[in-house]
CSV table of C-alpha atoms and ligand atoms in Angstrom, one decimal:
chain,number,residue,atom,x,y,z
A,323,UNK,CA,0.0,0.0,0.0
A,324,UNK,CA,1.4,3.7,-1.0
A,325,UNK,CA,1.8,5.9,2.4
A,326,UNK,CA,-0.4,8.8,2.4
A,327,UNK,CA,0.9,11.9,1.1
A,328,UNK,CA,0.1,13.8,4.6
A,329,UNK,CA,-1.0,13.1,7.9
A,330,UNK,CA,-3.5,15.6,8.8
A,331,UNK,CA,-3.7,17.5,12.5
A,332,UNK,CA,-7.2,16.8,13.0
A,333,UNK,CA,-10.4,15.0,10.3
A,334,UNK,CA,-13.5,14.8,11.3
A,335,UNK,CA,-15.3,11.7,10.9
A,336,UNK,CA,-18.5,11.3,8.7
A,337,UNK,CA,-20.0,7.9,7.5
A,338,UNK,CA,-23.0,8.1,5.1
A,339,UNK,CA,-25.2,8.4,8.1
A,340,UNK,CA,-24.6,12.3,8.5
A,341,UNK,CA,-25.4,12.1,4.6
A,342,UNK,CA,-28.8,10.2,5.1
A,343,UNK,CA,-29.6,12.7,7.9
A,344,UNK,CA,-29.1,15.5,5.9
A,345,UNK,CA,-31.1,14.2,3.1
A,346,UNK,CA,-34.4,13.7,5.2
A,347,UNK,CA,-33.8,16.8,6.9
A,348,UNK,CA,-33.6,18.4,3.5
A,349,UNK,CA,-36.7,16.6,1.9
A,350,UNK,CA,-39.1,17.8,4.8
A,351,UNK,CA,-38.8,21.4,3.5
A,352,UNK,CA,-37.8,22.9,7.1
A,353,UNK,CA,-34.2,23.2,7.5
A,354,UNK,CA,-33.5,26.5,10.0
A,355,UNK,CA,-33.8,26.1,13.6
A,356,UNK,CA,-36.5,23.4,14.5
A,357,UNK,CA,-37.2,20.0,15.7
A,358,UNK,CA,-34.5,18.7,14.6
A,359,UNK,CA,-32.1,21.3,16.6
A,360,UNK,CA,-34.5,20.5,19.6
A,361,UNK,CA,-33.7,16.8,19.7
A,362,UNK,CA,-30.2,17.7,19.4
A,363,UNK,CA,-30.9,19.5,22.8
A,364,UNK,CA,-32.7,17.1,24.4
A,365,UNK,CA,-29.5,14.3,23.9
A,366,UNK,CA,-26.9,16.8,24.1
A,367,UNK,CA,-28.5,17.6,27.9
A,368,UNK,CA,-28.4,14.0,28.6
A,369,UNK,CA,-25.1,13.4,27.5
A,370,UNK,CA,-23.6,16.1,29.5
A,371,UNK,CA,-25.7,15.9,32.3
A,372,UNK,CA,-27.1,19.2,32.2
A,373,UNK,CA,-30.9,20.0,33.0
A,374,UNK,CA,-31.5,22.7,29.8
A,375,UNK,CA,-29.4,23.0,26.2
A,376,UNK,CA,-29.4,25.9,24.0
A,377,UNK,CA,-28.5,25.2,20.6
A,378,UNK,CA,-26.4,27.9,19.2
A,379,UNK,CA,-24.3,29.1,16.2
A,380,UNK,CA,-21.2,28.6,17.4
A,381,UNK,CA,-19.5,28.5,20.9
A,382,UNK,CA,-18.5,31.6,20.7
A,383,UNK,CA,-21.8,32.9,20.0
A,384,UNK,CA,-22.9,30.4,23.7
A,385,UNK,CA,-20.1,32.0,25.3
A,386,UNK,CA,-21.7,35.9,24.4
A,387,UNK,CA,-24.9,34.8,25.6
A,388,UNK,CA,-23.8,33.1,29.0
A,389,UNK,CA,-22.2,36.3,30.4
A,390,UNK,CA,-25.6,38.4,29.0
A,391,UNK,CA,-27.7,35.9,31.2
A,392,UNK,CA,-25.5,35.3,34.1
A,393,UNK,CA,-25.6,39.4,34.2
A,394,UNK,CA,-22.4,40.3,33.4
A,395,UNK,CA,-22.1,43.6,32.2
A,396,UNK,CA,-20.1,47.4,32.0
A,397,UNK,CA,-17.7,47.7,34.6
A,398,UNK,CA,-17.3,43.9,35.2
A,399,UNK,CA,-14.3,41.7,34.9
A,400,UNK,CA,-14.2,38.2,34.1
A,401,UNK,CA,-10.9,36.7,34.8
A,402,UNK,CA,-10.3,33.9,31.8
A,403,UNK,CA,-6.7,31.8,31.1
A,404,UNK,CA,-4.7,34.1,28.2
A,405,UNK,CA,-3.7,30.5,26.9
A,406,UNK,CA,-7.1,29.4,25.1
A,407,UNK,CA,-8.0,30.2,22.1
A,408,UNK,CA,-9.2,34.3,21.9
A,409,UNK,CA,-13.1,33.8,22.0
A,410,UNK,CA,-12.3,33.1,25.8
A,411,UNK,CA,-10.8,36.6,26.2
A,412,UNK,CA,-13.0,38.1,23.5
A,413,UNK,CA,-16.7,37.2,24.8
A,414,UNK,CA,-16.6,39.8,28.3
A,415,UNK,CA,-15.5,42.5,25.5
A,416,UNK,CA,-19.1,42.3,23.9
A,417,UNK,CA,-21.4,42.7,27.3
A,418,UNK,CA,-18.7,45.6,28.0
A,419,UNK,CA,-16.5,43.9,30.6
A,420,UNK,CA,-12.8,43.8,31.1
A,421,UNK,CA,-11.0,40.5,31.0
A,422,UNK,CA,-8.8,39.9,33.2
A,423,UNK,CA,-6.1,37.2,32.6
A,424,UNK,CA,-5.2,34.9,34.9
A,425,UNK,CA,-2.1,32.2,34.7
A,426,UNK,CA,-2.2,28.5,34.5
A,427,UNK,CA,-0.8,25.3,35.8
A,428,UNK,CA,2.0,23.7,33.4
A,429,UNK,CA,0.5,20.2,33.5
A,430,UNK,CA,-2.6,20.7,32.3
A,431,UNK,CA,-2.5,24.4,30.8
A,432,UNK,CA,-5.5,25.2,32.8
A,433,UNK,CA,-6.7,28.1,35.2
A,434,UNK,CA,-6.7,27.4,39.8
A,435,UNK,CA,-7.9,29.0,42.1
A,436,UNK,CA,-4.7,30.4,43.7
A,437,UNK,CA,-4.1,31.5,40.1
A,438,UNK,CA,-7.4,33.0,40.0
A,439,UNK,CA,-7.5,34.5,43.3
A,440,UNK,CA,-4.2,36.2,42.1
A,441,UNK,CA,-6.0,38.8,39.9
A,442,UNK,CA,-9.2,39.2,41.4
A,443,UNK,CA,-10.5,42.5,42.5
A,444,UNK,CA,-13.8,43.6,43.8
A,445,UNK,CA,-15.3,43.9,40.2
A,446,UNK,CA,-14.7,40.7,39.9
A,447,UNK,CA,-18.2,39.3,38.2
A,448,UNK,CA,-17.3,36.2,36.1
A,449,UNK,CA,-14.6,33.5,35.7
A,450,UNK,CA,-14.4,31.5,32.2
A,451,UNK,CA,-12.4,27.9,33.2
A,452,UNK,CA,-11.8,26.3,29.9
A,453,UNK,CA,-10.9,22.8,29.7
A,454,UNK,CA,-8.1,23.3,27.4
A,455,UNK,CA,-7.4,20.9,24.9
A,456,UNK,CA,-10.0,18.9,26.4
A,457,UNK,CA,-7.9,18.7,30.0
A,458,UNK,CA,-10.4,18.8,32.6
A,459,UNK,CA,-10.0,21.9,34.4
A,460,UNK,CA,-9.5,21.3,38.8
A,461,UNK,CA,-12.9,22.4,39.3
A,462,UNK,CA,-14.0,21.5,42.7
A,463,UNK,CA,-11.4,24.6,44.2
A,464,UNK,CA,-12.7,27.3,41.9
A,465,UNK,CA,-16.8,26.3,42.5
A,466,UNK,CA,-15.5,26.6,46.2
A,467,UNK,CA,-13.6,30.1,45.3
A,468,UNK,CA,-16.3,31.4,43.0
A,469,UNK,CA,-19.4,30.8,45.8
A,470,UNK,CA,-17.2,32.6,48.3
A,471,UNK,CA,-17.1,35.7,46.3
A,472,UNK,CA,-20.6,35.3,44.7
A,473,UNK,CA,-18.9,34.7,41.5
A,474,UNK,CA,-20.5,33.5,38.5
A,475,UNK,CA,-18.7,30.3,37.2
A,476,UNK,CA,-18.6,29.7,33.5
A,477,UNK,CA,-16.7,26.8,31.7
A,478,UNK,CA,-15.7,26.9,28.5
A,479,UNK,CA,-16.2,23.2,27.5
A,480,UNK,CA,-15.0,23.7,24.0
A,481,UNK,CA,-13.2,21.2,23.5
A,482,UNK,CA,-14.5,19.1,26.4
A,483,UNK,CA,-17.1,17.1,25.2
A,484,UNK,CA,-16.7,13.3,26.1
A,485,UNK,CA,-13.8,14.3,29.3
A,486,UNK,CA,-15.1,13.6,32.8
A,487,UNK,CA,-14.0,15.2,36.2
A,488,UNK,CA,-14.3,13.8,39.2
A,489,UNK,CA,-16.6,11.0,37.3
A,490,UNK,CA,-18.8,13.4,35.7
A,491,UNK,CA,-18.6,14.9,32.6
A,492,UNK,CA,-17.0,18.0,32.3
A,493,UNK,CA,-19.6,21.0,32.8
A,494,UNK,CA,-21.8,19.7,35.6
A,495,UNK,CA,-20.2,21.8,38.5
A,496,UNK,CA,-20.1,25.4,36.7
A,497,UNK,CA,-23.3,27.3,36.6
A,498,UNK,CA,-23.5,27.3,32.4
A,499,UNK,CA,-21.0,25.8,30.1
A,500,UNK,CA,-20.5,26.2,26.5
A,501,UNK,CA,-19.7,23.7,24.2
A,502,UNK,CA,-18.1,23.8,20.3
A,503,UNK,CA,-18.9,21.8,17.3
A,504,UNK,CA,-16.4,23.1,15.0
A,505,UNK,CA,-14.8,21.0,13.0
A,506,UNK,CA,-11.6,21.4,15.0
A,507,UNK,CA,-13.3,19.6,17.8
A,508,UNK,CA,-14.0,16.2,18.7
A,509,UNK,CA,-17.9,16.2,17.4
A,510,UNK,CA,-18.9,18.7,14.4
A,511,UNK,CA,-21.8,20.1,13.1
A,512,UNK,CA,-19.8,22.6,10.3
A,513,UNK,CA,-19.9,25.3,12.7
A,514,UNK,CA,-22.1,25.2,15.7
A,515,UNK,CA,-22.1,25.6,20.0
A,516,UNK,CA,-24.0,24.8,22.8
A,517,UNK,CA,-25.0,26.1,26.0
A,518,UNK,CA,-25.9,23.9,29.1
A,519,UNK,CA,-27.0,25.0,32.5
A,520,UNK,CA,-29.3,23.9,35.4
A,521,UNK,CA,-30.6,27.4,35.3
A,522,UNK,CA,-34.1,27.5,34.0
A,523,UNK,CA,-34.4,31.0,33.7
A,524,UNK,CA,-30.8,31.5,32.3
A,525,UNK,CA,-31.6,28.6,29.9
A,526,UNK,CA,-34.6,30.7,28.8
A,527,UNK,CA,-33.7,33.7,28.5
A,528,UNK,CA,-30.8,32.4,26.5
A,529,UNK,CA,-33.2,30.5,23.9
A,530,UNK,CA,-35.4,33.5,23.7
A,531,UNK,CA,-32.0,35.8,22.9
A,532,UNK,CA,-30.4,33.7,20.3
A,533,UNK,CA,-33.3,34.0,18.0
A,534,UNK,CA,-33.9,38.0,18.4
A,535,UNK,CA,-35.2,37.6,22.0
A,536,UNK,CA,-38.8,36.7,19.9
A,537,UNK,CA,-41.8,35.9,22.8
A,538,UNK,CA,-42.8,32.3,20.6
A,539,UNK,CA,-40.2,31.0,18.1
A,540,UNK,CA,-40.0,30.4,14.6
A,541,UNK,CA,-40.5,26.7,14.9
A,542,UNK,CA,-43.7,27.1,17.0
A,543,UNK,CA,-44.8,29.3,14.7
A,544,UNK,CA,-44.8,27.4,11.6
A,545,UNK,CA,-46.4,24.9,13.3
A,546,UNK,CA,-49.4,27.1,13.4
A,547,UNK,CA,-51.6,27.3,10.6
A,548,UNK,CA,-52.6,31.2,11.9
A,549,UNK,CA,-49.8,32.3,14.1
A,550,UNK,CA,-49.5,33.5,16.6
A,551,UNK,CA,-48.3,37.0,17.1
A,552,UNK,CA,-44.7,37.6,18.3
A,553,UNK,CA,-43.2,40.1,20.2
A,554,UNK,CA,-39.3,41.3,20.5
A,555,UNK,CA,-38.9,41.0,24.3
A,556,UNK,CA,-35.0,43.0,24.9
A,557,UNK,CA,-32.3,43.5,22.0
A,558,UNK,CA,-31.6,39.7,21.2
A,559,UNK,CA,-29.4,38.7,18.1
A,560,UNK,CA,-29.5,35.6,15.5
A,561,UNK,CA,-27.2,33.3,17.3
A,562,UNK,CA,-29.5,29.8,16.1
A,563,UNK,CA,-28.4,26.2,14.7
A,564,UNK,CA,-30.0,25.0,11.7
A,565,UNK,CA,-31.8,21.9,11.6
A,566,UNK,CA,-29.3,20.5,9.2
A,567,UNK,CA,-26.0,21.1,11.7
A,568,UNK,CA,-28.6,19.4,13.9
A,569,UNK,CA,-29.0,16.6,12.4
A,570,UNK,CA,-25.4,16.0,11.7
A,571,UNK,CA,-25.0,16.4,15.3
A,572,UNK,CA,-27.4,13.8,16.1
A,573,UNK,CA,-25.6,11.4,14.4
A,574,UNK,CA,-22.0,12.6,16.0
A,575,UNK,CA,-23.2,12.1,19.2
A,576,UNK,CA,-24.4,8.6,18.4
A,577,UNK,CA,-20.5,8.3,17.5
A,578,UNK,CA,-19.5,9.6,20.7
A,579,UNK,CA,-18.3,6.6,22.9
A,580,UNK,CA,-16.4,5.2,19.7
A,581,UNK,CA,-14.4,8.5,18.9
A,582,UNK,CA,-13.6,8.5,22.4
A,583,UNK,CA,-12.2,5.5,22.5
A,584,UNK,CA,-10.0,5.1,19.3
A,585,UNK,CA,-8.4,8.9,20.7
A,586,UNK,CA,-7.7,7.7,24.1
A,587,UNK,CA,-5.6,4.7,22.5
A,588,UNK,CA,-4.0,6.8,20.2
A,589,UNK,CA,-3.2,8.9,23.0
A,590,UNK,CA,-1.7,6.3,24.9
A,591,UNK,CA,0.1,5.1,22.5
A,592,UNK,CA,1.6,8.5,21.6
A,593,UNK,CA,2.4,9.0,25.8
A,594,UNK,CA,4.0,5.3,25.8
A,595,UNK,CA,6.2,5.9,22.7
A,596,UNK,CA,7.2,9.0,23.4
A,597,UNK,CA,8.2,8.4,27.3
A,598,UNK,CA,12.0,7.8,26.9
A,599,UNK,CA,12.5,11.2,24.4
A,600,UNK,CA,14.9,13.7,26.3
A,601,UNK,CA,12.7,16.9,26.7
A,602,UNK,CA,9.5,16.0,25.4
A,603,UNK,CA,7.2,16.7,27.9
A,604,UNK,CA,3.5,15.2,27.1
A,605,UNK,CA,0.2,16.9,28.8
A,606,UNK,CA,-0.8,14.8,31.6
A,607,UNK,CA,-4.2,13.8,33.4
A,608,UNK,CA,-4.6,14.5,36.3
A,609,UNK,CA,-6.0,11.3,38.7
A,610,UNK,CA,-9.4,12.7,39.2
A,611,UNK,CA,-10.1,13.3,35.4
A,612,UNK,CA,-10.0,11.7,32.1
A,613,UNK,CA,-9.4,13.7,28.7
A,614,UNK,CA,-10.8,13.4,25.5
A,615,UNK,CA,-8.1,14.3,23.8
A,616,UNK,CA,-9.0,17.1,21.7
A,617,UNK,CA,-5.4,18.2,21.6
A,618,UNK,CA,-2.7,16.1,22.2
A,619,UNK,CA,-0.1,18.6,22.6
A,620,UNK,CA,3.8,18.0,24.1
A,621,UNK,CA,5.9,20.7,25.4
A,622,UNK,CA,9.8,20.8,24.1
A,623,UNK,CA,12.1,21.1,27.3
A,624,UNK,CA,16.0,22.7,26.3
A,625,UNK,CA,16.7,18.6,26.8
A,626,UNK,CA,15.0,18.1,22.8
A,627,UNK,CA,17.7,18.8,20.4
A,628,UNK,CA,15.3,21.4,18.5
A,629,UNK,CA,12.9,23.9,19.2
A,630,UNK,CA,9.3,24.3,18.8
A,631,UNK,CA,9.3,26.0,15.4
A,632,UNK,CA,12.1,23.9,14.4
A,633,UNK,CA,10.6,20.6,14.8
A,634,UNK,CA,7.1,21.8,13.2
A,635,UNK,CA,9.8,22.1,10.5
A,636,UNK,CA,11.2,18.7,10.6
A,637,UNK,CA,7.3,16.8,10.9
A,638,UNK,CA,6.2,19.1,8.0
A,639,UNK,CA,9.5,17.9,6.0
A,640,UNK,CA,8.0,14.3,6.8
A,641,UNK,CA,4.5,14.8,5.7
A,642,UNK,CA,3.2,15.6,8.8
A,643,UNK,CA,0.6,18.5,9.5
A,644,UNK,CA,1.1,19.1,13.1
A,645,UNK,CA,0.0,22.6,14.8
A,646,UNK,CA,1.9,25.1,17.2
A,647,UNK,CA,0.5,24.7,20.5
A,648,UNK,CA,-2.2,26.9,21.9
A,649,UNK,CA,-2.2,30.8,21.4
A,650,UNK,CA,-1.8,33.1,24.7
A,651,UNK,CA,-4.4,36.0,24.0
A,652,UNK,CA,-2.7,39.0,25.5
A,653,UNK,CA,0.4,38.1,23.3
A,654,UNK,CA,-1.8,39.1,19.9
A,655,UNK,CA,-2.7,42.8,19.6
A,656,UNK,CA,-6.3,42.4,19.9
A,657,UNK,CA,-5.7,41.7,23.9
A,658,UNK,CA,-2.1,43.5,23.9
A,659,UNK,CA,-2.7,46.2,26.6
A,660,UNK,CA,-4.6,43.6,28.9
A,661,UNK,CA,-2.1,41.9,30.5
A,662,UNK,CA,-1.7,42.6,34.5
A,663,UNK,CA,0.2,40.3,36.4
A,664,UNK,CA,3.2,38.1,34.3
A,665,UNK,CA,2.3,34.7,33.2
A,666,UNK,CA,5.6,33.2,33.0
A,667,UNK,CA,4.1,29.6,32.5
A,668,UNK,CA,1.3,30.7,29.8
A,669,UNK,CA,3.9,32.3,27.8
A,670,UNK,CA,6.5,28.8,28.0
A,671,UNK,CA,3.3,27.0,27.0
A,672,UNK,CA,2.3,29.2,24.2
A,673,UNK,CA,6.4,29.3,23.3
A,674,UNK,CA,7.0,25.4,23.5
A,675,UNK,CA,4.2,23.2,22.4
A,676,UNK,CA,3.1,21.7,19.8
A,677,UNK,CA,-0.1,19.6,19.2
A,678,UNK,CA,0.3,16.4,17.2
A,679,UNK,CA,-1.9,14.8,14.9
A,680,UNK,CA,-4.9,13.0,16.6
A,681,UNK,CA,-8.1,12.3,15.1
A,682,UNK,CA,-10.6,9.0,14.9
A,683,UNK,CA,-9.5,7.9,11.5
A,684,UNK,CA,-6.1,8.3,11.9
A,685,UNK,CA,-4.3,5.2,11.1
A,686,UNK,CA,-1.5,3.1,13.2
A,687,UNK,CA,0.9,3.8,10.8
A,688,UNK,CA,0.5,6.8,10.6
A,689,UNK,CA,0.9,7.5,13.8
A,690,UNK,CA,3.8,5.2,13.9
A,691,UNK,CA,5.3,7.6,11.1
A,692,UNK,CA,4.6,11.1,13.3
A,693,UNK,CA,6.6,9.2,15.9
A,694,UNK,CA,8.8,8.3,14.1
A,695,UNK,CA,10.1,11.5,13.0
A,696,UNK,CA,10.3,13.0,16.8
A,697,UNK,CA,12.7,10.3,17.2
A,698,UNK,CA,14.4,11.3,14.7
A,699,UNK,CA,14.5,15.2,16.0
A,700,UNK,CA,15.6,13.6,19.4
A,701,UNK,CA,18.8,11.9,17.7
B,1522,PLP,C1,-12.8,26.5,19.7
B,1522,PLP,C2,-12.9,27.2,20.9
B,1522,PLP,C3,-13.9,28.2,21.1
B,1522,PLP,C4,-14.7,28.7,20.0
B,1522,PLP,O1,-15.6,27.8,19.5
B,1522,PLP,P1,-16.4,28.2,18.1
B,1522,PLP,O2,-17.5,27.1,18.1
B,1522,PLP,O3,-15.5,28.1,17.0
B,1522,PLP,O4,-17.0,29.6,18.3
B,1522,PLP,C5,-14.0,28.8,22.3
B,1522,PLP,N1,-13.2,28.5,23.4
B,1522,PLP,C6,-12.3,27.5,23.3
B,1522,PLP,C7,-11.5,27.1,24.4
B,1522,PLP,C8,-12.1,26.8,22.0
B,1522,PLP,O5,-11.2,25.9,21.9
């Protein structure tokens, strides 16, 4: 068999059932935001373990709408990791709050509270955890901080579907979490987010604003053959999920439990084989969590023979589409100015990782080829 030409980062994986979804989504003539985006909900809410889902356009678009329902506002901060990518820091900026960035451990790349606690002041409103990479973030210690201060606690579960804390999936202990279905993730709907919380009125409100904050929805109404008349309750915004994304993430969901389990072998096989290389640090679980996976990404110690940069050149030389590690926000001029305290270990992070290919279809040999060639930069 010829090798394949390139070894992607990150594919997502479609069978013809996303195709046959599609199709009968497409033949019954009502493809915006319907029932098809509600049963999404429904088994999105299960999986997670949340009481109330809220389809959305994207994440980023969940992430907006949790700070407008959790009452975040002018004058607020909301401390957030700088190492995520910038929708974390970028979402306070639209309700008219300050972010405020906050350092992270080096295991795990993920906010604490001592880290937190660091760069709180009394206009403190909001805290966005993200479970980076799909790490599960050390909840328990921030729910404890946040109800303390009267704190709202958001996660950004971006990249967390499928990892568990503590024995739970990721999510359950903050008071909404927002989830991503880009493609870059580990389930895909094209583009698409969620948002999950045990708030009923959040969960509401939050329904009502991503579909202009109308007082019956679209979907009710063309259920009615004389409908009813709608009113605009507050300024909301078109933030919805088409039935077709929907459907498609039905059927990824379905898929859930099997995507899981081919990344956490390739995962251990990448941690296995690449135990003995001088500097090569891997992320790490910690014992009370389990990852997904959505980034398998290894930090390069002085100990490696070559640098970050370097050996993105090297894998690329050998076919192999790997991806710099994850961006620190205040390092890009969008979030330049923001930056309060040092974060020494966010900006090593950002500096010395790299995330390897790691997706379902990915093959053994493959994979046996990507390790290969770190070998090869460690001799
Ligand atoms: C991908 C990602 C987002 C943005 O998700 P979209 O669905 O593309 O808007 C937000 N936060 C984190 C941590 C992410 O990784």
């Amino acid at each position: 068999m010829k090798a394949p030409r390139r070894i992607d980062v990150m594919r997502p994986w479609f069978t013809a059932a996303e195709a046959e979804a599609v199709r009968r989504v497409l033949e019954s003539g009502w493809v915006a935001q319907g029932p098809e985006t509600a049963r999404f909900e429904e088994a999105f809410a299960l999986t997670v373990q949340a009481d109330h889902a809220v389809a959305t356009s994207s994440c980023t678009a969940a992430l907006h709408l949790a700070l407008v329902v959790a009452g975040v506002g002018p004058g607020d901060e909301v401390i957030v990791p700088s190492f995520s990518f910038v929708a974390t820091a970028n979402a306070p900026c639209y309700v008219g709050a300050a972010p405020v960035f906050a350092e992270v451990e080096l295991e795990t790349g993920n906010l604490t509270a001592a880290s937190v606690d660091a760069v709180a002041s009394a206009r403190t409103a909001a805290v966005i955890a993200v479970d980076q990479g799909g790490m599960p973030v050390d909840l328990e210690p921030l729910r404890r901080w946040c109800d303390r201060r009267g704190v709202v606690l958001i996660e950004d579960a971006a990249c967390g579907i499928g990892s568990t804390y503590r024995g739970r999936p990721v999510g359950v202990g903050a008071d909404i979490s927002v989830w991503s279905f880009h493609p870059r993730k580990v389930i895909t709907t094209g583009e698409g987010g969620m948002l999950t919380t045990n708030n009923p009125a959040w969960a509401q409100r939050a329904a009502r604003l991503r579909e202009h904050a109308m007082s019956v929805s679209a979907a009710e109404r063309h259920e009615q053959l004389v409908p009813a008349a709608e009113s605009y309750l507050e300024v909301g915004f078109n933030y919805r999920m088409t039935d077709l994304q929907a459907t498609v993430g039905r059927v990824q969901l379905d898929k859930l439990p099997a995507i899981l389990a081919r990344r956490r072998e390739l995962a251990a096989r990448y941690t296995t084989a690449l135990a003995g290389l001088p500097g090569l640090v891997p992320v790490t679980e910690p014992e009370n969590a389990r990852s997904n996976f959505q980034s398998y990404w290894v930090r390069l110690g002085a100990e490696y023979p070559l640098d970050r940069d370097a050996t993105l050149d090297l894998l690329g030389q050998r076919g192999v589409s790997a991806r710099r590690g994850i961006m620190a926000a205040h390092l890009h001029p969008a979030h330049a100015t923001r930056r309060r305290a040092p974060l020494p270990v966010t900006e090593l992070l950002t500096s010395s990782s790299l995330i390897l290919p790691l997706h379902h279809t990915l093959s053994a040999d493959a994979q046996a080829r990507v390790i290969e060639a770190l070998v090869e930069g460690a001799s």
